[in-house]
JSON list of C-alpha atoms in Angstrom, two decimals:
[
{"chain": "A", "resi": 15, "resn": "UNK", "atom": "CA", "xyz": [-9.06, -48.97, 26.97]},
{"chain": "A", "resi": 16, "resn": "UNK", "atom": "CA", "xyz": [-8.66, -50.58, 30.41]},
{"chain": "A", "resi": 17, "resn": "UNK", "atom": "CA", "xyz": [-11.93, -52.52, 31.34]},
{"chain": "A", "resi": 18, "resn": "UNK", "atom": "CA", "xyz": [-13.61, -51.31, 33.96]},
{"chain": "A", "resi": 19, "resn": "UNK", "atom": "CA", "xyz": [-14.18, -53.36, 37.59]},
{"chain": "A", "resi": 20, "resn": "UNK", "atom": "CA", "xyz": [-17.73, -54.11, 38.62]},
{"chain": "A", "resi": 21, "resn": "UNK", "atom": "CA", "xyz": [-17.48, -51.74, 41.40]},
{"chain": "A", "resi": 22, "resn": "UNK", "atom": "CA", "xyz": [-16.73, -49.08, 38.61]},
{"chain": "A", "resi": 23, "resn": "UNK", "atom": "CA", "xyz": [-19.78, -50.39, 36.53]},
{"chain": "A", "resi": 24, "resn": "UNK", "atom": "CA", "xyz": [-21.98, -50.10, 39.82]},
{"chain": "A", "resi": 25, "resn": "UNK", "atom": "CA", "xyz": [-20.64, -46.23, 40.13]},
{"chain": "A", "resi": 26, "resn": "UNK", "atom": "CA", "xyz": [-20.93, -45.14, 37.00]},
{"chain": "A", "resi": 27, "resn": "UNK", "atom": "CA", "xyz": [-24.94, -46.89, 37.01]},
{"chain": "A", "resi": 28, "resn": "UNK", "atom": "CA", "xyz": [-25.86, -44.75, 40.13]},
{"chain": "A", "resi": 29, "resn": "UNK", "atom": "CA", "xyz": [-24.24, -41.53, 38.83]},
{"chain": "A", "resi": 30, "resn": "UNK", "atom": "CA", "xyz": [-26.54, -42.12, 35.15]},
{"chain": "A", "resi": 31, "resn": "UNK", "atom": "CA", "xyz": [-29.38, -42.81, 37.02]},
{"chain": "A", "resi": 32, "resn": "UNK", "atom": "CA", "xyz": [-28.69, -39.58, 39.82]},
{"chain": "A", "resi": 33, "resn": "UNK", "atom": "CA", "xyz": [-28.53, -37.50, 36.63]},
{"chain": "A", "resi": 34, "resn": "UNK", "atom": "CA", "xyz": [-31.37, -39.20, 34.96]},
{"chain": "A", "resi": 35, "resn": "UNK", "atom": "CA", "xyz": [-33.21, -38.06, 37.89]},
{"chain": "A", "resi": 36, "resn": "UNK", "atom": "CA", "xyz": [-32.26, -34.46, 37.85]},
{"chain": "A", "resi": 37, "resn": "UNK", "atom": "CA", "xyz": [-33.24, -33.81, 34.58]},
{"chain": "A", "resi": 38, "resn": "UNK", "atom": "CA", "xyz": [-36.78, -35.72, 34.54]},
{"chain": "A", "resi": 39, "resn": "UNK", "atom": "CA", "xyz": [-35.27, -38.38, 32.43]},
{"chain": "A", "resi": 40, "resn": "UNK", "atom": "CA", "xyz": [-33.96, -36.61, 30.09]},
{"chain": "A", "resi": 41, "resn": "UNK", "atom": "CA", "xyz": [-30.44, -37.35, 29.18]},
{"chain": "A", "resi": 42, "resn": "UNK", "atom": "CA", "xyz": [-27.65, -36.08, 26.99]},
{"chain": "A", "resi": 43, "resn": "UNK", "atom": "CA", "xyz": [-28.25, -37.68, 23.25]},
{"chain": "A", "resi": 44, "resn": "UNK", "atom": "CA", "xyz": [-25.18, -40.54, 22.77]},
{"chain": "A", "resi": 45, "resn": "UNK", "atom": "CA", "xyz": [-22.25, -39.89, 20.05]},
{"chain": "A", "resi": 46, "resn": "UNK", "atom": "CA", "xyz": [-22.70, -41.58, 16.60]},
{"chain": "A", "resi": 47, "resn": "UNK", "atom": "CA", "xyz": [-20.90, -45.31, 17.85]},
{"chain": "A", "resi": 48, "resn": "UNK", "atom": "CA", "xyz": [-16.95, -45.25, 18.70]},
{"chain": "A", "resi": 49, "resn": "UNK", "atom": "CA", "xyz": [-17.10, -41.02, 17.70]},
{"chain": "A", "resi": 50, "resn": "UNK", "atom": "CA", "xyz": [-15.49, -38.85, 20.89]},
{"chain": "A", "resi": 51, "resn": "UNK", "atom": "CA", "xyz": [-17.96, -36.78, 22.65]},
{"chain": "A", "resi": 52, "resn": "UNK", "atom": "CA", "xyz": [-17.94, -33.03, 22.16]},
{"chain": "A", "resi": 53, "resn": "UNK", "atom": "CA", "xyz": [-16.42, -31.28, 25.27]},
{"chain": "A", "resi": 54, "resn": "UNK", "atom": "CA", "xyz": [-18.46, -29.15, 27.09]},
{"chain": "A", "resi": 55, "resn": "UNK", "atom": "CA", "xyz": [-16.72, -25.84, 27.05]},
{"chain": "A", "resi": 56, "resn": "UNK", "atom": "CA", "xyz": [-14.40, -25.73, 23.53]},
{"chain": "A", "resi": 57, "resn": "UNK", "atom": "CA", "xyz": [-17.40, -28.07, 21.83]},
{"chain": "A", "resi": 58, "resn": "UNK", "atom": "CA", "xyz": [-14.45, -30.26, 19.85]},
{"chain": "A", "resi": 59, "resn": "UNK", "atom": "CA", "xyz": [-15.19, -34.06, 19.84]},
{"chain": "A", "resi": 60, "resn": "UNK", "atom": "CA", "xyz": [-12.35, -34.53, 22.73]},
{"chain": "A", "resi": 61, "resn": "UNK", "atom": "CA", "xyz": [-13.96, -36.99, 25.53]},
{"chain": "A", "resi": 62, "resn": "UNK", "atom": "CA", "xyz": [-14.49, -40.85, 25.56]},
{"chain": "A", "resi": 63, "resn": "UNK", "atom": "CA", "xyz": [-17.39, -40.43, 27.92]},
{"chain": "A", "resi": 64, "resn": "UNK", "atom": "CA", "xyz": [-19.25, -37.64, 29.38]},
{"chain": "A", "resi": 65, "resn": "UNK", "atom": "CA", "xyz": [-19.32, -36.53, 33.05]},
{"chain": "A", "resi": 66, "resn": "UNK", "atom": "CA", "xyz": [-16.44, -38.67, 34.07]},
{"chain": "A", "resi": 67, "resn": "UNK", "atom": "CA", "xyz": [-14.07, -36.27, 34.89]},
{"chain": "A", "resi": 68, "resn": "UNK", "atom": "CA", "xyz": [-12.10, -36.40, 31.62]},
{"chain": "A", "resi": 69, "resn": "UNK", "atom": "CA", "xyz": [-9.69, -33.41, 30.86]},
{"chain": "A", "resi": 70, "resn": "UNK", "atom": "CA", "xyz": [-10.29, -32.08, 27.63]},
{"chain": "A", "resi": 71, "resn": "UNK", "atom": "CA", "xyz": [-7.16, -32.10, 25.44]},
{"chain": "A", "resi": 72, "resn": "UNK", "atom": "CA", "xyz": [-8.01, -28.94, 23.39]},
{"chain": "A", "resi": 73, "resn": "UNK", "atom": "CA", "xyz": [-9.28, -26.44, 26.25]},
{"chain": "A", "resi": 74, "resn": "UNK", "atom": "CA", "xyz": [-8.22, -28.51, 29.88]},
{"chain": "A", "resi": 75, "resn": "UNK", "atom": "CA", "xyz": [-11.95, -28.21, 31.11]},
{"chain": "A", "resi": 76, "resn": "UNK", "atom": "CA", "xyz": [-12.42, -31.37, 33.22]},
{"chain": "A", "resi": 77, "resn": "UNK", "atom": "CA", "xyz": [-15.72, -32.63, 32.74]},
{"chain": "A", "resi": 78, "resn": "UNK", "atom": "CA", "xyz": [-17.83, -32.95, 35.52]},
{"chain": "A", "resi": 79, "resn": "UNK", "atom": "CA", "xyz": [-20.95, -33.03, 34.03]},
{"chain": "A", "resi": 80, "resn": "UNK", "atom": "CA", "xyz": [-21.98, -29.87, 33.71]},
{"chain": "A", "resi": 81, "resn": "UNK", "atom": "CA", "xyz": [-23.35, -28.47, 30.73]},
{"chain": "A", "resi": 82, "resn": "UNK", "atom": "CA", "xyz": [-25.70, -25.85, 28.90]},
{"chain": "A", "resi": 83, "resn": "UNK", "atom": "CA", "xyz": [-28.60, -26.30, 31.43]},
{"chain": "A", "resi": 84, "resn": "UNK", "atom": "CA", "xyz": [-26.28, -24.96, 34.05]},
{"chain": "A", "resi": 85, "resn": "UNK", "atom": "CA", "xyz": [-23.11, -23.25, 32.51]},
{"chain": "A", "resi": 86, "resn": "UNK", "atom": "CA", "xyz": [-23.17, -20.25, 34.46]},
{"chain": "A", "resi": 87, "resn": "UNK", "atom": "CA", "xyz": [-23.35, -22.90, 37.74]},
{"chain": "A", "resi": 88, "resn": "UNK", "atom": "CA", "xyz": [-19.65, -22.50, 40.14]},
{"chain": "A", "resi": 89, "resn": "UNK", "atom": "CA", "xyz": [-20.33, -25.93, 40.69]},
{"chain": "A", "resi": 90, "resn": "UNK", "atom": "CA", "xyz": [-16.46, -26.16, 42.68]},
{"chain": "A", "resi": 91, "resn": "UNK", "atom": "CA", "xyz": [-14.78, -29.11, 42.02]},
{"chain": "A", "resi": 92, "resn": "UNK", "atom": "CA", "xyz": [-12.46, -30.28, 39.74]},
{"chain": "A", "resi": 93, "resn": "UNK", "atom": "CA", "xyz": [-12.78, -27.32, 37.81]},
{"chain": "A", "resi": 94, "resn": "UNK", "atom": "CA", "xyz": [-12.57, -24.62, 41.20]},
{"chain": "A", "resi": 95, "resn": "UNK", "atom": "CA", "xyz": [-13.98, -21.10, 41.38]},
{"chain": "A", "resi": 96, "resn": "UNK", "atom": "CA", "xyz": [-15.16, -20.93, 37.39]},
{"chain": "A", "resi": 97, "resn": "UNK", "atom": "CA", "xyz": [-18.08, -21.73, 35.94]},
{"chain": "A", "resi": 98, "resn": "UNK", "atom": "CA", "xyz": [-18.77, -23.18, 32.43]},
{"chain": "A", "resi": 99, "resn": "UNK", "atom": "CA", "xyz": [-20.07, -19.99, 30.73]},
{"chain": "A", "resi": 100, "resn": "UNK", "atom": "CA", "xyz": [-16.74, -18.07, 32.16]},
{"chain": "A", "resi": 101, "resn": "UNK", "atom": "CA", "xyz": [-14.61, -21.10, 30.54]},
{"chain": "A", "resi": 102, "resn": "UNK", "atom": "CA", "xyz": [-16.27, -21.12, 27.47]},
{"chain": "A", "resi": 103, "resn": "UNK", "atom": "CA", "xyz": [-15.79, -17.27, 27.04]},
{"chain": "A", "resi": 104, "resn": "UNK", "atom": "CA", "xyz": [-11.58, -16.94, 28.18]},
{"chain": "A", "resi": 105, "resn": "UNK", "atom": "CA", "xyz": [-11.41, -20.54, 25.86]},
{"chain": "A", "resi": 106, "resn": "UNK", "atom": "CA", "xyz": [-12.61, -18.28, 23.15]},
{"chain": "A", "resi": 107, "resn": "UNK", "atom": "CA", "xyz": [-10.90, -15.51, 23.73]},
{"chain": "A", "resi": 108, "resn": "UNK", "atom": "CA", "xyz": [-7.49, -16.48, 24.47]},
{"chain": "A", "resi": 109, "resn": "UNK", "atom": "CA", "xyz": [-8.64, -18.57, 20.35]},
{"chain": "A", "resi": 110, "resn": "UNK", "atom": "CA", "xyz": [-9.49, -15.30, 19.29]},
{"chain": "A", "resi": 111, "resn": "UNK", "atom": "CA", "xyz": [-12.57, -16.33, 18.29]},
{"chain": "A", "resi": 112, "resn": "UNK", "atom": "CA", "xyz": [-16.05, -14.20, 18.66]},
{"chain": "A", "resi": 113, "resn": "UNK", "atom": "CA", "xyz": [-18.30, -15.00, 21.75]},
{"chain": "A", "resi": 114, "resn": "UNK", "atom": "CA", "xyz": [-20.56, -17.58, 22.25]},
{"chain": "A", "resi": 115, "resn": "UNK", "atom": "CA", "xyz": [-24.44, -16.65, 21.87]},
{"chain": "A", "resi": 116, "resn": "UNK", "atom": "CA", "xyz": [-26.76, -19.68, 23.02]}
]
């Protein structure tokens, strides 16, 4: 992995602490050390980091952040008219596996 630039350290801070904030301090629980994060929307360990805009290998969900809290969210973006929930469900379809209940 490339090392990141201070001015990429300094981003990355203020987007933690902006989400921090969101959620009352609550954040998303860390991976087991130097495991890949589970992606969002397939839920396979896929993603160096979360919420940095990292396209999953397995299902090509970019990661922008969003997650259970606010899956059924058209947040726009990266990701365009579909929302998380809608993902999840043509992801496991087009697997043929059985719908998601959370």
């Amino acid at each position: 992995m490339t090392p990141l630039s201070i001015e990429e350290i300094r981003e990355r801070k203020r987007w933690v602490l902006c989400v921090m904030d969101e959620h009352d301090g609550i954040f998303l629980r860390l991976p087991p050390r130097d495991e890949p994060y589970t992606c969002p929307c397939c839920f396979r360990p896929t993603l160096c980091y979360r919420g940095g805009f990292q396209m999953c290998d397995e299902c090509w969900w970019e990661d922008d952040g969003q997650d259970d809290h606010n899956a059924d969210v058209v947040m726009g973006g990266p990701n365009g008219s579909e929302s998380l929930t809608a993902e999840r469900q043509r992801y496991r379809e087009r697997r043929g596996l059985p719908p998601l209940e959370l």
